[in-house]
Coordinates of C-alpha atoms and ligand atoms in Angstrom, one line a residue:
M1 CA 58.4 4.1 22.7
T2 CA 55.3 1.9 22.8
V3 CA 54.8 -0.5 19.9
Q4 CA 51.1 -0.7 18.9
Q5 CA 49.9 -4.3 18.6
S6 CA 47.4 -5.0 15.8
I7 CA 44.3 -6.9 16.6
S8 CA 42.6 -9.7 14.8
T9 CA 39.0 -10.0 13.7
N10 CA 36.8 -12.8 14.7
K11 CA 36.1 -14.6 11.4
N12 CA 32.8 -16.0 12.7
T13 CA 31.3 -12.7 13.8
I14 CA 29.6 -9.8 12.1
L15 CA 28.0 -6.7 13.7
V16 CA 24.5 -5.8 12.3
T17 CA 22.7 -2.6 13.1
G18 CA 18.9 -2.3 12.9
G19 CA 18.4 -6.0 13.1
A20 CA 15.1 -5.8 14.9
G21 CA 13.5 -3.9 12.0
F22 CA 11.8 -5.3 8.9
I23 CA 14.7 -6.1 6.6
G24 CA 17.3 -6.5 9.4
A25 CA 15.2 -9.1 11.1
N26 CA 14.7 -11.1 7.9
F27 CA 18.5 -10.8 7.2
L28 CA 19.3 -12.1 10.7
L29 CA 16.8 -15.0 10.6
D30 CA 18.2 -16.1 7.2
W31 CA 21.8 -15.7 8.4
I32 CA 21.3 -17.8 11.5
A33 CA 19.2 -20.4 9.7
A34 CA 22.0 -20.9 7.2
G35 CA 24.6 -21.2 10.0
L36 CA 26.7 -18.4 8.7
G37 CA 28.1 -17.4 12.1
Q38 CA 27.6 -15.1 15.1
V39 CA 25.7 -11.9 14.8
I40 CA 25.9 -9.0 17.2
N41 CA 22.6 -7.1 16.7
L42 CA 22.7 -3.4 17.7
D43 CA 19.2 -1.8 17.6
K44 CA 17.7 1.2 19.3
L45 CA 14.3 -0.4 19.4
T46 CA 12.4 2.7 18.0
Y47 CA 8.7 2.2 17.2
A48 CA 9.9 0.2 14.1
G49 CA 12.2 -2.2 16.0
N50 CA 10.5 -5.2 17.5
L51 CA 12.2 -8.1 19.3
E52 CA 9.2 -10.2 18.6
N53 CA 10.5 -10.5 15.0
L54 CA 13.5 -12.3 16.4
A55 CA 11.6 -14.5 18.9
S56 CA 12.6 -17.7 17.0
I57 CA 16.4 -17.0 17.6
E58 CA 16.0 -15.4 21.1
Q59 CA 17.7 -18.4 22.8
N60 CA 20.2 -19.0 19.9
P61 CA 23.8 -18.3 21.1
A62 CA 24.7 -17.2 17.6
H63 CA 22.5 -14.1 18.1
I64 CA 23.5 -11.4 20.7
F65 CA 21.1 -8.5 21.0
I66 CA 22.4 -5.1 22.2
A67 CA 19.9 -2.3 22.8
G68 CA 21.6 0.9 21.7
D69 CA 22.1 3.7 19.2
I70 CA 24.4 3.8 16.2
A71 CA 25.2 7.4 17.2
D72 CA 26.6 6.3 20.6
K73 CA 30.3 6.3 19.8
A74 CA 31.4 4.9 23.2
L75 CA 29.0 1.9 22.8
I76 CA 30.1 1.2 19.2
A77 CA 33.8 1.4 20.3
K78 CA 33.1 -1.0 23.1
L79 CA 31.2 -3.5 20.9
L80 CA 33.9 -3.5 18.2
A81 CA 36.7 -4.0 20.8
E82 CA 34.7 -6.8 22.6
Y83 CA 33.5 -8.8 19.6
Q84 CA 36.0 -7.9 16.9
P85 CA 33.7 -8.4 14.0
R86 CA 35.0 -9.2 10.5
A87 CA 32.2 -7.0 9.0
V88 CA 29.6 -4.4 9.9
V89 CA 26.2 -4.3 8.0
N90 CA 24.3 -1.1 8.6
F91 CA 20.6 -1.4 8.3
A92 CA 19.7 1.0 11.1
A93 CA 17.7 4.0 9.9
E94 CA 14.5 6.0 10.1
S95 CA 12.9 4.5 7.0
H96 CA 9.4 5.9 6.4
V97 CA 9.0 8.8 3.9
D98 CA 5.7 10.1 5.4
R99 CA 7.3 10.3 8.9
S100 CA 10.2 12.2 7.4
I101 CA 7.8 14.8 6.0
H102 CA 6.1 15.3 9.4
G103 CA 9.3 15.3 11.3
P104 CA 12.7 15.2 9.6
E105 CA 14.8 15.7 12.8
D106 CA 15.1 12.0 13.7
F107 CA 16.1 11.2 10.1
I108 CA 19.0 13.6 10.2
Q109 CA 20.1 12.3 13.7
T110 CA 20.1 8.6 12.9
N111 CA 20.7 8.4 9.1
V112 CA 23.3 11.2 8.9
V113 CA 24.8 11.7 12.4
G114 CA 24.3 8.1 13.4
T115 CA 26.0 6.7 10.2
F116 CA 28.8 9.3 10.7
H117 CA 29.5 8.2 14.3
L118 CA 29.4 4.6 13.3
L119 CA 31.8 5.2 10.4
E120 CA 34.2 7.1 12.8
E121 CA 34.3 4.2 15.3
V122 CA 34.6 1.6 12.5
R123 CA 37.5 3.5 11.0
A124 CA 39.3 3.7 14.3
Y125 CA 38.8 -0.1 14.8
W126 CA 39.8 -0.9 11.3
G127 CA 42.9 1.1 11.7
K128 CA 44.1 -1.2 14.5
L129 CA 43.6 -4.4 12.5
S130 CA 46.5 -6.4 11.1
A131 CA 47.1 -5.7 7.4
Q132 CA 45.6 -9.1 6.5
D133 CA 42.4 -8.4 8.5
Q134 CA 42.2 -4.8 7.2
S135 CA 42.0 -6.3 3.6
T136 CA 39.2 -8.7 4.4
F137 CA 37.1 -6.4 6.7
R138 CA 33.9 -4.9 5.1
F139 CA 31.5 -2.1 6.0
L140 CA 28.3 -2.7 4.1
H141 CA 25.8 0.2 4.0
V142 CA 22.2 -0.7 3.1
S143 CA 20.6 2.1 1.1
T144 CA 17.7 2.9 -1.2
D145 CA 16.9 3.7 -4.8
E146 CA 15.1 6.8 -3.5
V147 CA 18.5 8.7 -3.5
Y148 CA 18.3 8.9 -7.3
G149 CA 15.1 10.9 -7.3
S150 CA 12.0 10.4 -9.5
L151 CA 11.8 9.1 -13.1
G152 CA 9.4 10.0 -15.8
A153 CA 7.4 7.3 -17.6
D154 CA 9.9 7.0 -20.5
D155 CA 13.1 7.4 -18.5
T156 CA 15.6 4.5 -18.3
P157 CA 15.9 2.8 -14.9
F158 CA 18.4 4.0 -12.3
T159 CA 22.0 2.7 -12.7
E160 CA 24.8 3.0 -10.2
T161 CA 26.0 6.1 -12.1
T162 CA 22.7 7.9 -12.1
A163 CA 23.2 11.3 -10.4
Y164 CA 21.8 11.6 -6.9
A165 CA 18.6 13.8 -6.7
P166 CA 16.8 13.0 -3.4
N167 CA 13.4 14.6 -3.0
S168 CA 12.2 13.8 0.6
P169 CA 13.9 14.4 3.9
Y170 CA 14.2 10.6 4.2
S171 CA 16.0 10.2 0.8
A172 CA 18.1 13.3 1.4
S173 CA 19.3 11.8 4.7
K174 CA 20.0 8.4 3.1
A175 CA 21.9 10.2 0.3
A176 CA 24.0 12.0 2.8
S177 CA 24.9 8.8 4.5
D178 CA 25.8 7.2 1.2
H179 CA 28.1 10.1 0.5
L180 CA 29.8 9.7 3.9
V181 CA 30.3 6.0 3.2
R182 CA 31.8 6.8 -0.2
A183 CA 34.1 9.4 1.3
Y184 CA 35.4 7.1 4.1
H185 CA 36.6 4.7 1.3
H186 CA 38.0 7.4 -0.9
T187 CA 39.8 9.4 1.9
Y188 CA 40.7 6.7 4.5
G189 CA 40.6 3.5 2.4
L190 CA 37.9 2.0 4.6
P191 CA 36.7 -1.2 2.7
V192 CA 33.0 -0.2 2.1
L193 CA 30.2 -1.6 0.0
T194 CA 26.9 0.1 -0.7
T195 CA 23.6 -1.4 -1.9
N196 CA 20.7 0.7 -3.2
C197 CA 17.6 -1.3 -3.3
S198 CA 14.0 -0.8 -4.4
N199 CA 10.8 -1.3 -2.4
N200 CA 10.8 -4.4 -0.2
Y201 CA 7.8 -6.4 0.9
G202 CA 7.4 -9.5 3.0
A203 CA 7.0 -10.8 6.6
F204 CA 7.5 -8.4 9.6
Q205 CA 7.0 -5.2 7.6
F206 CA 5.6 -2.5 9.9
P207 CA 2.0 -1.6 8.8
E208 CA 2.9 2.0 8.1
K209 CA 4.2 1.0 4.6
L210 CA 1.8 0.5 1.7
I211 CA 1.4 -3.3 1.5
P212 CA 1.0 -4.2 5.2
L213 CA -1.1 -1.1 5.8
V214 CA -3.5 -2.0 3.1
L215 CA -3.7 -5.6 4.3
N216 CA -4.4 -4.5 7.8
N217 CA -7.0 -1.9 6.8
A218 CA -8.7 -4.4 4.4
L219 CA -9.1 -7.0 7.2
A220 CA -10.4 -4.4 9.6
G221 CA -13.0 -3.1 7.1
K222 CA -11.3 0.3 6.9
P223 CA -10.6 2.5 3.8
L224 CA -7.6 1.5 1.7
P225 CA -5.9 4.9 1.3
I226 CA -4.4 5.6 -2.1
Y227 CA -2.3 8.8 -2.3
G228 CA -3.2 11.0 -5.3
N229 CA -4.5 8.9 -8.3
G230 CA -2.5 5.8 -7.6
S231 CA -0.4 6.0 -10.7
N232 CA 2.9 6.3 -8.9
V233 CA 5.2 3.4 -9.8
R234 CA 7.6 1.4 -7.5
D235 CA 9.8 -1.5 -8.2
W236 CA 9.0 -4.3 -5.7
L237 CA 11.4 -6.9 -4.4
Y238 CA 10.7 -9.7 -2.0
V239 CA 12.6 -9.1 1.3
G240 CA 14.3 -12.5 1.1
D241 CA 15.8 -11.6 -2.2
H242 CA 17.1 -8.3 -0.9
C243 CA 18.8 -10.3 2.0
S244 CA 20.4 -12.7 -0.5
A245 CA 21.7 -9.8 -2.5
I246 CA 23.3 -8.3 0.7
R247 CA 24.9 -11.6 1.5
R248 CA 26.3 -11.8 -2.0
V249 CA 27.7 -8.3 -2.0
L250 CA 29.2 -8.8 1.4
A251 CA 30.9 -12.0 0.3
E252 CA 31.9 -11.1 -3.3
G253 CA 31.4 -7.3 -3.8
K254 CA 34.3 -5.3 -5.0
V255 CA 35.5 -2.8 -2.3
G256 CA 34.3 0.7 -2.9
E257 CA 31.6 -0.3 -5.3
V258 CA 27.8 0.4 -5.3
Y259 CA 25.3 -2.3 -6.3
N260 CA 21.7 -1.5 -7.3
V261 CA 19.3 -4.2 -6.2
G262 CA 15.8 -4.6 -7.7
G263 CA 13.2 -7.1 -8.8
W264 CA 12.3 -5.9 -12.3
N265 CA 8.8 -5.6 -11.0
E266 CA 7.5 -2.1 -11.8
K267 CA 3.9 -1.7 -10.6
T268 CA 1.6 1.3 -10.1
N269 CA 0.3 1.6 -6.5
L270 CA -3.2 1.0 -7.8
D271 CA -2.1 -2.3 -9.4
V272 CA -0.5 -3.4 -6.1
V273 CA -3.6 -2.7 -4.1
H274 CA -5.8 -4.4 -6.7
T275 CA -3.5 -7.5 -6.5
L276 CA -3.8 -7.5 -2.7
C277 CA -7.5 -7.2 -2.8
A278 CA -7.8 -10.1 -5.3
I279 CA -5.6 -12.4 -3.1
L280 CA -7.6 -11.5 0.0
D281 CA -10.9 -12.1 -1.9
E282 CA -9.6 -15.6 -2.7
L283 CA -8.0 -16.4 0.7
K284 CA -10.4 -14.6 3.1
P285 CA -13.5 -13.6 1.2
K286 CA -15.9 -11.0 2.7
A287 CA -19.5 -11.9 3.4
S288 CA -20.4 -9.7 0.4
G289 CA -18.5 -7.7 -2.2
S290 CA -14.8 -7.3 -2.8
Y291 CA -12.0 -5.7 -0.7
R292 CA -11.7 -3.4 -3.7
D293 CA -14.8 -1.6 -2.6
Q294 CA -12.8 -0.2 0.3
I295 CA -10.3 1.7 -1.9
T296 CA -10.3 5.4 -1.2
F297 CA -8.3 8.1 -3.0
V298 CA -6.8 10.6 -0.5
K299 CA -4.7 13.7 -0.6
D300 CA -1.3 13.0 -2.1
R301 CA 2.1 12.8 -0.3
A302 CA 3.9 16.1 -0.5
G303 CA 6.7 16.0 -3.1
H304 CA 5.6 12.4 -4.1
D305 CA 8.1 10.8 -6.4
Q306 CA 6.3 9.5 -9.5
R307 CA 8.4 6.5 -10.5
Y308 CA 11.3 4.4 -9.3
A309 CA 12.9 1.7 -11.4
I310 CA 16.1 -0.2 -10.8
D311 CA 18.6 -1.4 -13.4
A312 CA 20.0 -4.4 -11.5
R313 CA 22.2 -5.7 -14.3
K314 CA 25.5 -4.9 -12.5
I315 CA 24.9 -7.2 -9.5
E316 CA 23.4 -9.9 -11.8
R317 CA 26.4 -9.7 -14.2
E318 CA 29.3 -9.2 -11.8
L319 CA 28.1 -11.2 -8.8
G320 CA 25.7 -13.7 -10.4
W321 CA 22.7 -12.6 -8.1
K322 CA 19.1 -13.0 -9.2
P323 CA 15.9 -12.7 -7.3
E324 CA 14.2 -16.0 -6.6
E325 CA 10.6 -14.7 -6.2
T326 CA 8.5 -13.1 -8.9
F327 CA 6.0 -10.5 -7.7
D328 CA 3.2 -13.0 -8.0
T329 CA 4.9 -15.7 -5.8
G330 CA 6.3 -13.2 -3.3
I331 CA 3.1 -11.3 -2.8
R332 CA 1.1 -14.5 -2.2
K333 CA 3.6 -15.6 0.5
T334 CA 3.4 -12.2 2.0
V335 CA -0.4 -12.1 2.2
A336 CA -0.5 -15.6 3.6
W337 CA 2.1 -14.6 6.3
Y338 CA 0.0 -11.6 7.4
L339 CA -3.1 -13.8 7.6
E340 CA -1.3 -16.3 9.7
N341 CA 0.3 -13.8 11.9
Q342 CA -2.5 -11.6 13.0
E343 CA -1.3 -11.7 16.6
W344 CA 2.0 -10.1 15.5
V345 CA 0.0 -7.4 13.7
S346 CA -2.2 -6.8 16.7
H347 CA 0.9 -6.3 18.9
V348 CA 2.4 -3.6 16.6
T349 CA -0.8 -1.7 15.9
S350 CA -1.5 -0.3 19.4
G351 CA -0.5 2.9 21.1
E352 CA 2.0 4.8 19.0
Y353 CA 0.7 3.3 15.8
R354 CA -2.8 4.7 16.3
Q355 CA -1.3 8.2 16.9
W356 CA 0.6 7.8 13.7
L357 CA -2.5 6.9 11.7
D358 CA -4.3 9.9 13.2
K359 CA -1.5 12.2 12.3
N360 CA -0.9 10.9 8.7
Y361 CA -4.4 10.1 7.5
T362 CA -6.9 12.4 9.3
E363 CA -5.6 15.4 7.3
R364 CA -5.7 13.4 4.1
A365 CA -9.4 12.7 4.1
V366 CA -11.0 13.7 0.8
Ligands
LIG1 P1 12.7 -0.3 9.6 O1 12.2 1.0 9.9 O2 11.7 -1.5 9.6 O3 13.8 -0.8 10.7 C1 14.8 0.1 11.1 C2 15.4 -0.5 12.3 O4 16.5 0.4 12.7 C3 14.5 -0.6 13.5 O5 14.7 -1.9 14.2 C4 14.9 0.5 14.5 O6 14.7 0.2 15.8 C5 16.4 0.6 14.1 N1 17.0 1.9 14.4 C6 16.5 3.1 14.1 N2 17.3 4.1 14.5 C7 18.3 3.5 15.1 C8 19.5 4.0 15.8 N3 19.8 5.3 15.9 N4 20.4 3.1 16.3 C9 20.2 1.8 16.2 N5 19.1 1.3 15.6 C10 18.2 2.1 15.1 O7 13.5 -0.2 8.3 P2 13.6 -1.3 7.1 O8 12.5 -1.2 6.2 O9 14.0 -2.6 7.7 O10 14.9 -0.7 6.4 C11 16.2 -1.1 6.8 C12 17.3 -0.4 5.9 O11 17.1 -0.7 4.6 C13 17.2 1.1 6.1 O12 18.5 1.7 6.1 C14 16.4 1.6 4.8 O13 16.8 2.9 4.4 C15 16.9 0.5 3.8 N6 16.0 0.2 2.7 C16 14.7 -0.1 3.0 C17 13.8 -0.5 1.9 C18 12.4 -0.8 2.2 O14 11.6 -1.0 1.2 N7 11.9 -1.0 3.4 C19 14.3 -0.5 0.6 C20 15.7 -0.1 0.4 C21 16.5 0.2 1.4
LIG2 O1 12.2 2.6 -2.7 C1 12.7 2.1 -1.5 C2 12.0 2.7 -0.4 O2 10.7 2.1 -0.3 C3 12.7 2.6 1.0 O3 13.9 3.3 1.0 C4 11.8 3.1 2.1 O4 12.4 2.9 3.4 C5 10.4 2.4 2.1 O5 9.6 3.0 3.0 C6 9.8 2.6 0.7 O6 9.4 4.0 0.4 P1 8.0 4.3 -0.3 O7 7.7 5.7 0.0 O8 8.1 4.0 -1.8 O9 7.1 3.2 0.4 P2 5.6 3.3 1.0 O10 5.2 1.9 1.4 O11 5.5 4.3 2.1 O12 4.8 3.8 -0.2 C7 4.7 3.1 -1.4 C8 3.9 3.9 -2.4 O13 2.5 3.8 -2.0 C9 4.2 5.3 -2.5 O14 4.1 5.8 -3.8 C10 3.2 6.0 -1.6 C11 2.0 5.1 -1.7 N1 1.2 5.0 -0.5 C12 1.7 4.8 0.7 C13 1.0 4.7 1.8 C14 1.6 4.4 3.2 C15 -0.2 5.2 -0.6 O15 -0.8 5.4 -1.7 N2 -1.0 5.1 0.5 C16 -0.4 4.8 1.7 O16 -1.2 4.8 2.7

């Protein structure tokens, strides 16, 4: 009879997936800057993954980049065995709603099948840990408020017990992944945590999303496309505050629990775009007129959710987390970052990006 030896986790190491994307890169930069330990960063480098986001930690021995897919079970097993992380933080996903409407397949593959394969390998690894390390290990799944569906103007904000009602292929695929994560805790005892966050903004956001797209178009003298009448409401959170919430949940969250993360900053899309135009008018005035003159109303997004709002009282009450930035301070920082990083913008807005603009916006012209 062979006696199976348990293995120990490396207390200094975590595995992060999707760390070359917008939120993952911000998370990694903050983590390394704070000296919180070694990060193994597994990223497939899709159109949204960009190693330039991580240029400042390229030579840092605390950051190990691995190009690969969360759906690649053999690779995940190898990485877990080699680095023995104490936690996995899963950011990797296809994340853009409009792309999910044009082509849902990649969303099912990465967000559903990918998360499933990752969970399978993490479960196998976790099963081999000592009892002590099993109890301290964590799988943190980064999810979205979109899984809860759409609110009416007078509805109360989403809580952790709001029923799931995803409306887009993107949110349906994220909902499926959340359910798998929940099931792996309930069925196998895997120590999971889930965060459901509202709309992020900040440095390194790919200019397919509203805020960086509007900034980019404004500076290029192009139309600022508002879907429908611009009355849709989102709750906005500065990316650094999302990252601090994830760190807090990872450190102190109760196993099996879900935490909603939000900024108490509900804004209509039109308000957001007006704010961006006002800041640009101040920081980079046009020769004549306002950036507002470039606003154009275009055909609405299919199935467009009217309103998202997050009730973040659980994470505030139980874990003592609060956002540091207000919308006013965060959005100023963000506009300043885009103005100072036009080279980064020019690198990500070639080739594939232009094809995307053609596909998404040509047919919307009013
Ligand atoms: P993003 O699109 O900017 O980055 C996604 C990253 O995942 C990219 O680096 C990409 O290369 C990588 N990736 C994609 N498929 C992969 C695969 N199969 N294997 C490995 N890596 C893969 O996304 P983001 O905005 O940074 O979002 C990160 C996570 O946070 C996502 O899970 C998203 O659902 C969630 N989220 C985002 C927001 C938001 O406002 N952006 C809000 C709440 C939650
Ligand atoms: O709520 C969290 C979610 O926020 C995340 O899970 C997603 O990954 C993230 O992409 C984001 O989804 P949204 O669809 O809300 O973000 P987006 O920036 O694409 O759009 C914000 C709002 O602006 C939405 O109501 C659609 C609108 N919009 C968007 C674009 C790109 C426009 O009016 N014009 C545009 O050109």
